[in-house]
Amino acid sequence: MSLFHFKQFVIDQENCPMKINTDGVLLGASVGLKNVRKVLDIGTGTGVIALMLAQRSHEIFVDAIDIDHFAFEKASLNFNNSLFHEQLKAHHHGFIAFFELNPQKKYDLIVSNPPYFLNALKSPKLANNISKHTNEQFFIDLISKTKNHLNPYGNLTLIVPVDISLMLQNLAPSFGLKPVKCVKIKSYPDKAHIRHIISFSNTNNRELKFEDFCIYASPGVYSLQYQALLKNFFKIF
């Protein structure tokens, strides 16, 4: 179905190359918002992460950008149809172009559920290529460009596979960003971690902290952690 009903907003994802997924909702529900007012959502897709952040704090404003035209149109529609439309603005740009057009903009938080199929075979569908496939240069650009658009105590927070997280943790210090928090996500208690929600900061006096998160308690049964995190968003909880 093209409509996904959350408790306080509805997402229309028809024709959007990046559909609602577990990665996005985990990031939207869990990223820290203390002292956050200005947010940039890179690769917003349907706009679900931006909408979740706006629901969590009425004091924030989110610039949500996407290079894909269908995603931009869909995010704009979802924002305008929500209770939080005054907090959200969609932009049809990739992050490099957006930063070039807005060289003075600074954010307390930059979030992204980025493409992550590094050097994988490309899908024949262009939209899927853009939304899911990338290479190392994408992440070098992401780290180096966002550094200059974070406020002094701002964070860049991404949800990515474990191997990319480790690559970024090694890469970021070269560009002045330090990993400060890593939420290690697994599907089941006895399985390996599959994702990291990794946060980077401009500040150099914070040690890297780790947390563990499990999605399912058993097949078809969400963990208490997951239910507690998503209870304000999903109607099933």
C-alpha positions in Angstrom: 0.0 0.0 0.0 1.2 3.5 -0.8 -0.1 5.0 2.5 1.6 4.3 5.8 -0.4 5.5 8.8 1.6 6.6 11.9 -0.2 7.8 15.0 0.2 11.5 14.2 0.9 11.6 10.5 0.4 9.7 7.3 3.2 8.9 4.7 2.3 8.6 1.0 5.2 6.7 -0.5 3.9 6.0 -4.0 6.6 6.4 -6.6 9.2 7.2 -4.0 12.4 5.3 -4.6 13.2 4.9 -0.9 10.3 3.5 0.9 9.7 3.5 4.7 12.2 1.1 6.3 13.3 -0.1 9.7 16.6 1.9 9.4 14.8 5.2 8.9 12.3 4.8 11.7 15.0 3.7 14.2 17.0 6.8 13.4 14.0 9.1 13.6 12.9 7.7 16.9 16.3 7.4 18.6 18.6 10.3 17.6 19.2 12.7 20.5 17.4 16.1 20.3 18.7 17.8 23.4 19.6 21.4 22.6 18.6 20.8 19.0 16.8 23.5 17.1 18.0 23.4 13.5 18.2 20.0 11.7 19.2 18.9 8.2 17.9 15.6 6.9 20.0 14.4 4.0 18.3 12.1 1.5 14.9 12.6 3.1 13.0 10.2 0.8 9.4 10.2 2.0 10.2 12.6 4.8 9.5 10.1 7.5 12.6 10.9 9.6 12.0 14.6 9.4 8.3 14.1 10.4 9.3 11.9 13.4 11.8 14.5 14.6 9.2 17.2 14.3 6.7 15.1 16.3 9.3 14.6 19.0 10.1 18.3 19.4 8.0 21.3 18.5 11.0 23.5 18.9 13.0 22.2 15.9 12.9 23.1 12.3 14.0 20.6 9.6 15.5 21.3 6.2 14.9 18.0 4.3 16.8 17.5 1.1 16.7 14.9 -1.6 18.3 14.7 -5.1 15.4 12.6 -6.5 12.5 14.6 -7.9 9.8 12.1 -6.9 11.2 11.9 -3.4 11.2 15.7 -3.1 7.6 15.9 -4.3 6.5 13.2 -2.0 8.2 14.6 1.0 6.7 18.1 0.3 3.2 16.5 0.1 3.7 14.6 3.3 5.0 17.6 5.1 2.1 19.9 3.9 -0.5 17.3 4.9 0.9 16.9 8.4 0.3 18.8 11.7 4.0 19.7 11.7 4.1 21.5 8.3 5.4 24.7 9.8 8.5 22.9 11.1 9.5 21.3 7.8 10.7 22.4 4.4 11.7 20.1 1.5 14.4 21.0 -1.0 15.2 19.4 -4.3 19.0 19.2 -4.0 21.8 16.8 -3.2 23.8 17.8 -0.1 26.8 19.3 -2.0 24.6 21.6 -4.1 22.5 22.5 -1.0 25.7 23.5 0.9 27.0 25.5 -2.1 23.7 27.4 -2.2 23.6 27.9 1.6 27.3 28.4 2.6 26.4 30.1 5.9 23.8 27.6 7.2 24.7 25.8 10.4 22.8 23.0 12.1 22.6 21.5 15.6 22.0 18.1 14.0 22.5 16.6 10.6 20.9 13.2 10.0 20.9 10.7 7.2 19.9 7.2 6.2 22.3 7.2 3.3 22.9 4.9 0.3 25.2 2.1 1.4 25.6 -0.6 -1.2 29.3 0.2 -1.7 30.6 -0.8 -5.2 27.6 -3.2 -5.6 26.1 -4.2 -9.0 23.8 -1.4 -10.1 20.1 -1.9 -10.5 18.7 -1.2 -13.9 16.4 1.3 -12.4 18.1 4.7 -12.0 16.1 5.7 -9.0 17.1 2.6 -7.1 20.8 3.4 -8.0 20.5 6.8 -6.5 18.8 5.8 -3.4 20.7 2.6 -2.5 24.1 2.5 -4.3 27.1 4.7 -3.7 30.9 4.5 -3.2 33.6 5.6 -0.8 33.7 9.1 -2.3 30.1 9.7 -1.3 31.0 9.2 2.4 34.2 11.3 2.1 32.1 14.1 0.7 29.4 13.6 3.3 31.9 13.8 6.2 34.0 16.7 4.8 31.0 18.9 3.8 28.8 18.4 6.8 31.7 19.3 9.2 31.5 22.9 8.0 27.8 23.1 8.5 27.6 21.9 12.1 27.3 24.3 15.0 30.2 23.9 17.6 28.4 21.3 19.6 26.4 19.8 16.7 26.2 16.2 15.7 26.2 14.2 12.4 24.2 11.0 13.0 23.9 8.2 10.4 22.4 4.7 10.3 24.7 2.5 8.2 25.8 -1.2 8.0 28.6 -2.1 10.4 31.4 -2.2 7.9 30.6 1.4 6.7 30.4 2.6 10.3 33.9 1.3 11.0 35.1 2.9 7.8 33.6 6.2 8.8 35.0 6.0 12.4 38.4 5.8 10.9 37.8 8.4 8.2 36.0 11.1 10.2 38.9 12.3 12.4 40.9 13.3 9.3 38.1 15.9 8.6 37.8 17.1 12.2 34.8 15.0 13.3 35.0 12.5 16.2 32.8 9.5 16.7 31.0 10.0 20.0 28.1 7.5 20.2 27.4 4.2 18.5 24.2 2.2 18.9 24.8 -1.3 17.8 21.7 -2.9 16.3 20.9 -6.6 15.8 17.8 -8.3 14.6 17.7 -11.1 17.2 19.5 -11.5 20.6 21.7 -14.3 19.3 22.6 -12.7 15.9 25.4 -10.4 14.9 25.0 -6.7 14.7 23.7 -5.5 11.3 23.6 -1.7 11.7 25.1 1.1 13.6 23.6 4.4 14.5 26.8 6.4 14.6 27.1 10.0 15.8 30.0 12.3 15.1 30.8 15.6 16.8 33.0 18.7 16.3 34.1 18.5 20.0 37.2 16.5 20.9 36.5 15.9 24.6 33.9 13.2 24.4 34.7 9.5 24.5 32.9 7.1 22.2 30.0 5.5 24.0 28.3 2.2 22.9 24.7 1.0 23.3 23.1 -2.2 22.2 19.7 -2.5 20.6 17.7 -5.5 19.5 14.7 -5.4 17.2 13.0 -8.8 17.7 12.7 -10.9 20.9 11.9 -13.9 18.7 10.5 -14.4 15.1 7.5 -12.2 14.6 7.7 -10.7 18.2 9.2 -7.2 18.6 11.5 -6.7 21.5 10.5 -4.5 24.5 13.2 -2.1 23.4 11.7 -1.7 20.0 8.2 -1.4 21.3 9.2 1.3 23.8 11.1 3.2 21.1 8.3 3.2 18.5 5.2 3.3 20.8 4.6 7.0 20.1 4.7 6.4 16.3 3.4 3.0 15.4 -0.3 2.1 15.8 0.5 -1.5 16.5 2.0 -0.6 19.9 
